[in-house]
């Protein structure tokens, strides 16, 4: 009797796990059937922005990526990840002014900045503050603005809204 109950319990657990796996994979099944890449990537962070970049910037363009997330796989250009909380390739502790930042960006031969905000407080977060100062001095020109939904849970369809901006750098240092 105990062995039978254990088998039924295991079968119930396996069934539940299978149902969750099928539900979690519904987008993959849908893509297989419909071949709708946009729908497939609806939960891929920053995908619409990366598609815009692919279609509207030169292939040789270099980007500074301030996305507060590691999802830069689909960014189709050479880039430096710059969020200081995610092992940035820019040493923000040595950048104390917008001129320091302009020199740093120029030294890396960057052409664009892609930034997601307000994932953090823009007024206190040094990279945002310094980039805003460069924008005020017309050293950054916005070329793309969009609101995007970033998925927090695919299963429960929970999203958070962010604003994405791509800036063209106008640095001649």
PDB file of N, CA, C and O in Angstrom, residues 27-28 37-50 71-75 148-151 154 159:
ATOM      1  N   UNK A  27       5.891  29.372 -25.796  1.00  0.00           N
ATOM      2  CA  UNK A  27       6.419  30.294 -26.809  1.00  0.00           C
ATOM      3  C   UNK A  27       7.261  29.554 -27.843  1.00  0.00           C
ATOM      4  O   UNK A  27       7.253  29.899 -29.022  1.00  0.00           O
ATOM      5  N   UNK A  28       8.005  28.551 -27.412  1.00  0.00           N
ATOM      6  CA  UNK A  28       8.821  27.778 -28.350  1.00  0.00           C
ATOM      7  C   UNK A  28       7.930  26.989 -29.309  1.00  0.00           C
ATOM      8  O   UNK A  28       8.184  26.944 -30.509  1.00  0.00           O
ATOM      9  N   UNK A  37       9.123  35.566 -35.308  1.00  0.00           N
ATOM     10  CA  UNK A  37      10.286  35.882 -34.486  1.00  0.00           C
ATOM     11  C   UNK A  37       9.999  36.997 -33.492  1.00  0.00           C
ATOM     12  O   UNK A  37      10.474  36.961 -32.357  1.00  0.00           O
ATOM     13  N   UNK A  38       9.211  37.995 -33.883  1.00  0.00           N
ATOM     14  CA  UNK A  38       8.893  39.090 -32.966  1.00  0.00           C
ATOM     15  C   UNK A  38       8.135  38.576 -31.745  1.00  0.00           C
ATOM     16  O   UNK A  38       8.423  38.959 -30.613  1.00  0.00           O
ATOM     17  N   UNK A  39       7.143  37.727 -31.969  1.00  0.00           N
ATOM     18  CA  UNK A  39       6.385  37.167 -30.852  1.00  0.00           C
ATOM     19  C   UNK A  39       7.276  36.276 -29.989  1.00  0.00           C
ATOM     20  O   UNK A  39       7.190  36.298 -28.769  1.00  0.00           O
ATOM     21  N   UNK A  40       8.155  35.524 -30.638  1.00  0.00           N
ATOM     22  CA  UNK A  40       9.069  34.646 -29.906  1.00  0.00           C
ATOM     23  C   UNK A  40       9.964  35.442 -28.962  1.00  0.00           C
ATOM     24  O   UNK A  40      10.242  35.020 -27.851  1.00  0.00           O
ATOM     25  N   UNK A  41      10.392  36.621 -29.406  1.00  0.00           N
ATOM     26  CA  UNK A  41      11.317  37.430 -28.608  1.00  0.00           C
ATOM     27  C   UNK A  41      10.618  38.445 -27.709  1.00  0.00           C
ATOM     28  O   UNK A  41      11.263  39.349 -27.179  1.00  0.00           O
ATOM     29  N   UNK A  42       9.328  38.303 -27.497  1.00  0.00           N
ATOM     30  CA  UNK A  42       8.625  39.288 -26.667  1.00  0.00           C
ATOM     31  C   UNK A  42       9.149  39.322 -25.234  1.00  0.00           C
ATOM     32  O   UNK A  42       8.991  40.319 -24.540  1.00  0.00           O
ATOM     33  N   UNK A  43       9.782  38.268 -24.781  1.00  0.00           N
ATOM     34  CA  UNK A  43      10.341  38.234 -23.427  1.00  0.00           C
ATOM     35  C   UNK A  43      11.856  38.414 -23.411  1.00  0.00           C
ATOM     36  O   UNK A  43      12.480  38.285 -22.362  1.00  0.00           O
ATOM     37  N   UNK A  44      12.449  38.679 -24.559  1.00  0.00           N
ATOM     38  CA  UNK A  44      13.893  38.919 -24.636  1.00  0.00           C
ATOM     39  C   UNK A  44      14.146  40.394 -24.353  1.00  0.00           C
ATOM     40  O   UNK A  44      13.720  41.262 -25.116  1.00  0.00           O
ATOM     41  N   UNK A  45      14.816  40.660 -23.253  1.00  0.00           N
ATOM     42  CA  UNK A  45      15.050  42.052 -22.849  1.00  0.00           C
ATOM     43  C   UNK A  45      15.770  42.817 -23.958  1.00  0.00           C
ATOM     44  O   UNK A  45      16.744  42.332 -24.528  1.00  0.00           O
ATOM     45  N   UNK A  46      15.264  44.002 -24.254  1.00  0.00           N
ATOM     46  CA  UNK A  46      15.864  44.975 -25.181  1.00  0.00           C
ATOM     47  C   UNK A  46      15.855  44.529 -26.647  1.00  0.00           C
ATOM     48  O   UNK A  46      16.464  45.178 -27.481  1.00  0.00           O
ATOM     49  N   UNK A  47      15.168  43.470 -26.970  1.00  0.00           N
ATOM     50  CA  UNK A  47      15.193  42.958 -28.350  1.00  0.00           C
ATOM     51  C   UNK A  47      14.711  43.984 -29.379  1.00  0.00           C
ATOM     52  O   UNK A  47      15.367  44.151 -30.420  1.00  0.00           O
ATOM     53  N   UNK A  48      13.599  44.696 -29.149  1.00  0.00           N
ATOM     54  CA  UNK A  48      13.191  45.705 -30.147  1.00  0.00           C
ATOM     55  C   UNK A  48      14.258  46.786 -30.365  1.00  0.00           C
ATOM     56  O   UNK A  48      14.502  47.214 -31.496  1.00  0.00           O
ATOM     57  N   UNK A  49      14.914  47.200 -29.293  1.00  0.00           N
ATOM     58  CA  UNK A  49      15.988  48.196 -29.423  1.00  0.00           C
ATOM     59  C   UNK A  49      17.153  47.629 -30.224  1.00  0.00           C
ATOM     60  O   UNK A  49      17.704  48.293 -31.106  1.00  0.00           O
ATOM     61  N   UNK A  50      17.528  46.389 -29.934  1.00  0.00           N
ATOM     62  CA  UNK A  50      18.635  45.778 -30.663  1.00  0.00           C
ATOM     63  C   UNK A  50      18.299  45.604 -32.143  1.00  0.00           C
ATOM     64  O   UNK A  50      19.173  45.746 -33.006  1.00  0.00           O
ATOM     65  N   UNK A  71      21.792  41.163 -20.418  1.00  0.00           N
ATOM     66  CA  UNK A  71      21.206  40.692 -21.660  1.00  0.00           C
ATOM     67  C   UNK A  71      21.651  41.533 -22.854  1.00  0.00           C
ATOM     68  O   UNK A  71      20.879  42.300 -23.392  1.00  0.00           O
ATOM     69  N   UNK A  72      22.891  41.358 -23.265  1.00  0.00           N
ATOM     70  CA  UNK A  72      23.380  42.073 -24.439  1.00  0.00           C
ATOM     71  C   UNK A  72      23.688  41.109 -25.579  1.00  0.00           C
ATOM     72  O   UNK A  72      24.259  41.504 -26.587  1.00  0.00           O
ATOM     73  N   UNK A  73      23.275  39.857 -25.451  1.00  0.00           N
ATOM     74  CA  UNK A  73      23.569  38.840 -26.458  1.00  0.00           C
ATOM     75  C   UNK A  73      23.098  39.255 -27.851  1.00  0.00           C
ATOM     76  O   UNK A  73      23.788  39.032 -28.837  1.00  0.00           O
ATOM     77  N   UNK A  74      21.934  39.857 -27.946  1.00  0.00           N
ATOM     78  CA  UNK A  74      21.375  40.215 -29.251  1.00  0.00           C
ATOM     79  C   UNK A  74      21.799  41.602 -29.723  1.00  0.00           C
ATOM     80  O   UNK A  74      21.336  42.044 -30.771  1.00  0.00           O
ATOM     81  N   UNK A  75      22.644  42.301 -28.972  1.00  0.00           N
ATOM     82  CA  UNK A  75      23.156  43.597 -29.429  1.00  0.00           C
ATOM     83  C   UNK A  75      24.113  43.323 -30.589  1.00  0.00           C
ATOM     84  O   UNK A  75      25.182  42.748 -30.394  1.00  0.00           O
ATOM     85  N   UNK A 148       9.843  49.977 -23.288  1.00  0.00           N
ATOM     86  CA  UNK A 148       9.859  48.527 -23.458  1.00  0.00           C
ATOM     87  C   UNK A 148       9.383  47.858 -22.188  1.00  0.00           C
ATOM     88  O   UNK A 148       9.535  48.393 -21.095  1.00  0.00           O
ATOM     89  N   UNK A 149       8.835  46.685 -22.366  1.00  0.00           N
ATOM     90  CA  UNK A 149       8.438  45.848 -21.236  1.00  0.00           C
ATOM     91  C   UNK A 149       9.545  44.834 -21.007  1.00  0.00           C
ATOM     92  O   UNK A 149       9.898  44.094 -21.919  1.00  0.00           O
ATOM     93  N   UNK A 150      10.076  44.829 -19.803  1.00  0.00           N
ATOM     94  CA  UNK A 150      11.065  43.823 -19.429  1.00  0.00           C
ATOM     95  C   UNK A 150      10.357  42.755 -18.610  1.00  0.00           C
ATOM     96  O   UNK A 150       9.679  43.056 -17.633  1.00  0.00           O
ATOM     97  N   UNK A 151      10.529  41.527 -19.007  1.00  0.00           N
ATOM     98  CA  UNK A 151       9.832  40.418 -18.365  1.00  0.00           C
ATOM     99  C   UNK A 151      10.465  40.076 -17.028  1.00  0.00           C
ATOM    100  O   UNK A 151      11.662  39.830 -16.941  1.00  0.00           O
ATOM    101  N   UNK A 154       8.016  35.026 -17.080  1.00  0.00           N
ATOM    102  CA  UNK A 154       7.335  34.563 -18.296  1.00  0.00           C
ATOM    103  C   UNK A 154       6.093  33.765 -17.967  1.00  0.00           C
ATOM    104  O   UNK A 154       5.091  33.860 -18.667  1.00  0.00           O
ATOM    105  N   UNK A 159       5.613  42.055 -16.090  1.00  0.00           N
ATOM    106  CA  UNK A 159       6.547  42.937 -16.786  1.00  0.00           C
ATOM    107  C   UNK A 159       6.771  44.207 -15.984  1.00  0.00           C
ATOM    108  O   UNK A 159       5.972  44.566 -15.146  1.00  0.00           O
TER     109      UNK A 159
END
